[in-house]
Coordinates of C-alpha atoms in Angstrom, one line a residue:
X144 CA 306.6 88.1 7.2
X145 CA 307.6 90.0 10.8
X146 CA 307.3 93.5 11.4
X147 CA 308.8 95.6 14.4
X148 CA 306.5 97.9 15.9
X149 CA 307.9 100.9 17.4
X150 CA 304.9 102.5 19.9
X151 CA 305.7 106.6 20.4
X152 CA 304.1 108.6 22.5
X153 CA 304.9 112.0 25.2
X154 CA 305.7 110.8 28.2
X155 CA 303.5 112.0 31.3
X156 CA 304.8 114.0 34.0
X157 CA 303.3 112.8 36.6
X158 CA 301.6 108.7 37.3
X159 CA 298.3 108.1 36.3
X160 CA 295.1 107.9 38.7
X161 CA 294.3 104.3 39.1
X162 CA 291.2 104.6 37.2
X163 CA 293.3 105.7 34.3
X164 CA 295.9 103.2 34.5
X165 CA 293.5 99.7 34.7
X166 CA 291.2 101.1 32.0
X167 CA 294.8 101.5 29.9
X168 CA 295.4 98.0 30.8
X169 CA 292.2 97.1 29.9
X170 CA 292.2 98.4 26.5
X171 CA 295.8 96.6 26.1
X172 CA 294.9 93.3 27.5
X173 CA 291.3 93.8 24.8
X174 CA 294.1 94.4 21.8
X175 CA 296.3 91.6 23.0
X176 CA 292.8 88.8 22.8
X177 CA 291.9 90.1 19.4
X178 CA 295.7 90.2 17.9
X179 CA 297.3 87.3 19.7
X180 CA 297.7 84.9 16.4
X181 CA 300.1 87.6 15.1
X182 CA 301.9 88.8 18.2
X183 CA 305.4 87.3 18.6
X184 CA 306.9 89.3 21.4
X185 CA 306.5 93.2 22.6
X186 CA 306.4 94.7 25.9
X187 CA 306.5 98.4 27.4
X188 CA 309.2 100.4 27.9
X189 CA 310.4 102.0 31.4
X190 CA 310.4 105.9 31.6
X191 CA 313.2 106.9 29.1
X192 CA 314.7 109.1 31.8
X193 CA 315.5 106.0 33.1
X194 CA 317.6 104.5 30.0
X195 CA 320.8 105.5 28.4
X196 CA 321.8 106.1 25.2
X197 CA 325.4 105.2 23.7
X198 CA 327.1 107.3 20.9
X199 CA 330.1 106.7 18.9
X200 CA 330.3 103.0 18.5
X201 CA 332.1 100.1 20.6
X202 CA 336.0 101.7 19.6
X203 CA 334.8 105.0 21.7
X204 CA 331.4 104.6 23.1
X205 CA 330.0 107.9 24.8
X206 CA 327.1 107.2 27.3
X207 CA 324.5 109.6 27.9
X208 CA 321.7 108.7 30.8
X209 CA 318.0 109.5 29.7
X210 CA 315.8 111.3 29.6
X211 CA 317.4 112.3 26.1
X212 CA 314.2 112.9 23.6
X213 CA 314.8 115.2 20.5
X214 CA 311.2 115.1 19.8
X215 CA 308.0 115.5 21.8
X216 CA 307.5 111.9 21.5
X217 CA 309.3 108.8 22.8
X218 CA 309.6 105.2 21.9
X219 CA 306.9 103.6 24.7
X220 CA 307.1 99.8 23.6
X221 CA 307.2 97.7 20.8
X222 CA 305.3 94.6 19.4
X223 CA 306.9 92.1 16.9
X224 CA 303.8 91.2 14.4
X225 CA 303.2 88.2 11.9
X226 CA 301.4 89.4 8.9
X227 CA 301.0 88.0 5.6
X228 CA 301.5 91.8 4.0
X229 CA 302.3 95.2 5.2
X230 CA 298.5 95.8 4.8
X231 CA 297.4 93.6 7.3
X232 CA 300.6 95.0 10.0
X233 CA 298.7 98.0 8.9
X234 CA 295.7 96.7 10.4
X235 CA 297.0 95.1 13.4
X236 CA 299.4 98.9 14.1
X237 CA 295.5 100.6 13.6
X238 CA 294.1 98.6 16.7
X239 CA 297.6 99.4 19.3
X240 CA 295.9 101.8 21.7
X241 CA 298.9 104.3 21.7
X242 CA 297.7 104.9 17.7
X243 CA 294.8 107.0 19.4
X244 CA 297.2 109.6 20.9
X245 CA 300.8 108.8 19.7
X246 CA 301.8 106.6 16.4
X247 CA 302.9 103.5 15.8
X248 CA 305.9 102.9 13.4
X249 CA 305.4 100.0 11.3
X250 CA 309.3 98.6 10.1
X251 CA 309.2 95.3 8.0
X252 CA 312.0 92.8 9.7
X253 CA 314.3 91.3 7.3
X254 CA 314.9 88.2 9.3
X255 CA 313.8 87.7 12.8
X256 CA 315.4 86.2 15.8
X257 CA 312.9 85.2 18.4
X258 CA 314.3 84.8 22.4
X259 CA 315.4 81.9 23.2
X260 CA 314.6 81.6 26.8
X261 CA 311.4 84.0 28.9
X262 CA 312.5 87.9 28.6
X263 CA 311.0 89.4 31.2
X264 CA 312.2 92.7 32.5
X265 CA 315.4 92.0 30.0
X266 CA 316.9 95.6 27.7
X267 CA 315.7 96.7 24.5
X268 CA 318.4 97.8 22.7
X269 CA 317.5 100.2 19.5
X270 CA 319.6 100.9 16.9
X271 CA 319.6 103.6 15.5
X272 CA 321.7 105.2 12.1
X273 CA 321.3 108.2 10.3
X274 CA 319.5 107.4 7.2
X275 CA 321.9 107.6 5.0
X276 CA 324.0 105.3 6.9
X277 CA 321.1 102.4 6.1
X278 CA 321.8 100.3 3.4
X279 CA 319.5 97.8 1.8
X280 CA 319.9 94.1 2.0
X281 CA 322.3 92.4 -0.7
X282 CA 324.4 94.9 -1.1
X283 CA 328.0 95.5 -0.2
X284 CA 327.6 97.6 2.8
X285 CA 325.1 95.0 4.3
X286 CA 327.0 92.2 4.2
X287 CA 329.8 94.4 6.1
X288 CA 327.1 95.3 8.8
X289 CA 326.3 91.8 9.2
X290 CA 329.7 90.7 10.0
X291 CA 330.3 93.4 12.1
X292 CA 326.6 92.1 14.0
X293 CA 328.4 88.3 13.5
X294 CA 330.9 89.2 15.6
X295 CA 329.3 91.4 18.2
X296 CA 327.1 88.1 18.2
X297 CA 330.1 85.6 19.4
X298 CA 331.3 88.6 21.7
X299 CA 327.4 88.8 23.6
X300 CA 326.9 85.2 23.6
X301 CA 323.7 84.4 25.6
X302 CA 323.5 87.7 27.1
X303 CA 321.5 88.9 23.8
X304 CA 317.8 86.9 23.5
X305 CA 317.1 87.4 20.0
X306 CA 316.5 90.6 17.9
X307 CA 315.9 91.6 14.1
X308 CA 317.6 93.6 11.4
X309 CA 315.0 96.4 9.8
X310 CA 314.9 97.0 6.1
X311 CA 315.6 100.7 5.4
X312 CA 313.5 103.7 6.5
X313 CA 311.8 104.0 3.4
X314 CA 309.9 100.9 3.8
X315 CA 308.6 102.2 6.7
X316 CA 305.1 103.7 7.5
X317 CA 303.6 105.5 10.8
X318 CA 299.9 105.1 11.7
X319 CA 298.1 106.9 13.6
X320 CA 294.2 106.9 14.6
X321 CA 293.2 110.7 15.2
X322 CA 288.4 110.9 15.6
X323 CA 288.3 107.4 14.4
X324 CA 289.9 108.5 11.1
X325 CA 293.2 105.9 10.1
X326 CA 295.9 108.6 9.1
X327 CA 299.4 106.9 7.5
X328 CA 302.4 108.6 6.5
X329 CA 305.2 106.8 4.8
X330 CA 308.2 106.5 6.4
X331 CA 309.6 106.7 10.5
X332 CA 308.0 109.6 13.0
X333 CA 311.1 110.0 15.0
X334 CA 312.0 113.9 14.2
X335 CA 315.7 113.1 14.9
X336 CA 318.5 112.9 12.8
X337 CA 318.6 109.1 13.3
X338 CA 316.0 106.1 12.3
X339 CA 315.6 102.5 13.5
X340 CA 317.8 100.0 12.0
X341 CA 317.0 97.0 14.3
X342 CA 317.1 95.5 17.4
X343 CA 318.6 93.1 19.9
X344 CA 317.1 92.1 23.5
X345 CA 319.8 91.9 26.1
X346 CA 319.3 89.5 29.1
X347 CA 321.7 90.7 31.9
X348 CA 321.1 91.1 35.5
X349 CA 322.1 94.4 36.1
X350 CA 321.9 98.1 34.0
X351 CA 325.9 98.1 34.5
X352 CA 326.3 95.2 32.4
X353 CA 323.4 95.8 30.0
X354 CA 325.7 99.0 28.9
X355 CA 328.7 97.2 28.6
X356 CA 327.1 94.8 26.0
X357 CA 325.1 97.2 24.2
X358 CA 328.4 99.6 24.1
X359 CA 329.6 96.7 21.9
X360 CA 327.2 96.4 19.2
X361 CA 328.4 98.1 15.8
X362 CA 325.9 100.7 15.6
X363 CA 326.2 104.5 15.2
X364 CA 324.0 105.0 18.4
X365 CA 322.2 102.4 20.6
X366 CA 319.1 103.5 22.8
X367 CA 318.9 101.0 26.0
X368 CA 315.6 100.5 27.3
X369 CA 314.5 98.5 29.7
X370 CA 311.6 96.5 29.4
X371 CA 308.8 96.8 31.6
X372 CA 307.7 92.9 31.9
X373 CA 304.4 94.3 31.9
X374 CA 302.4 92.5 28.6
X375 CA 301.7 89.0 29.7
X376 CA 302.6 87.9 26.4

C-alpha cells in the first residue's frame, strides 16, 4: 500500500545559521538511508509565502498569493511511503525529523500515480475539500470526482507528473514525537476548515502557467507549492 505524508511545521522568520541548516540536512539525509526501501517520492516545500492558493474551482477560480496559513503550522514537504500496513507508515512518519517539532499527517493513497519523468523543482498541487465534501471510494459521488479528475487529466496532458487520490480524512492519523514519547491522534492536524484529498505534481516551467493548470483541476481549493528539489531522492 502507499501513503502520502503531509510534513507541518511553523515556518521560521528568519534563515537558519549554517550550523543549523547542515545538521537539519544531516538528520534528513540519516532518515532518507534508513527508510529508502519505502520512499517513493517526497521533497520540501518552498516558503508558503511564496505559493498561491486557488478558491472556487476551474468555472471561477479566485487566486490568492501566500503566505495564507489558518493555523500556526504549514505544510513543509511531503514523502510518498510503501508500507505493508498503516502500522508500519506509522513507523516510518515516527523517524521524519519534522515529527520532533511539527507532525506528520499520515493519509493512506487509494491508488498512486508515480512521475513519469525527474520532478525536480516541479509544483505540488494540494487539494483540499471541506470534509464533508470527501466521499469514500465506490460510491456515487466518487466516481463523479473521478471523471471530473479524467478530464482535467486529458486537459493537463504532460504538464501533470503523477499524483494520488487520498481516502477520506477519517482514515487519517497525525504523529508526532514530543521527549522521545510517539504521540498519534487520529485524523488530519490542519486546524482549517478544509482537509487533504490528494495530490498532483505539475511540471511547468514557469509559476504563471503552474496556476493556469492547477486553476483547472476540479477541486474546491488547490494549494500550489513549489517544490524545493532539495531531497536527493
Amino acid at each position: 500500500m502507499h501513503y502520502f505524508a503531509l510534513l507541518l511545521s511553523s515556518e521560521p522568520t528568519s534563515a537558519p545559521d549554517p550550523e543549523t541548516h547542515a545538521a537539519n540536512m544531516a538528520e534528513f539525509q540519516a532518515f532518507h538511508a534508513k527508510a529508502a526501501s519505502a520512499i517513493r517520492a517526497g521533497d520540501a516545500l518552498t516558503p508558503s509565502a511564496t505559493g498561491v492558493r486557488i478558491a472556487g474551482g476551474p468555472d471561477a477560480p479566485t487566486v490568492t498569493d501566500g503566505p495564507f496559513a489558518e493555523g500556526a503550522e504549514v505544510a513543509c514537504g511531503y514523502y510518498v511511503f510503501e508500507a505493508d500496513n498503516l502500522d508500519e507508515a506509522l513507523a516510518l512518519a515516527r523517524d521524519v525529523p519534522v515529527a520532533k517539532f511539527g507532525a506528520v499527517e499520515i493519509w493512506p493513497i487509494v491508488e498512486y500515480f508515480p512521475p513519469t519523468k525527474p520532478v525536480g523543482s516541479s509544483w505540488l498541487a494540494l487539494l483540499l475539500e471541506p470534509p464533508a465534501n470527501t466521499p469514500a471510494p465506490g460510491t456515487p459521488e466518487w466516481d463523479a470526482g473521478i471523471a471530473a479528475h479524467q478530464k482535467f487529466g486529458e486537459a493537463a496532458g504532460d504538464r501533470t507528473n503523477g499524483g494520488a487520490p487520498l481516502h477520506p480524512p477519517s482514515t487519517a492519523t497525525t504523529v508526532r514525537v514530543r521527549d522521545g514519547e510517539v504521540l498519534l491522534t487520529d485524523g488530519p492536524y490542519i486546524e482549517g476548515a478544509e482537509v487533504a484529498n490528494g495530490y498532483y505534481i505539475i511540471d511547468v516551467d514557469d509559476r504563471d502557467e503552474a496556476v493556469k493548470v492547477a486553476s483547472m483541476i476540479p477541486s474546491t481549493t488547490v494549494e500550489l507549492r513549489q517544490l524545493m528539489d532539495v531531497s536527493g531522492l
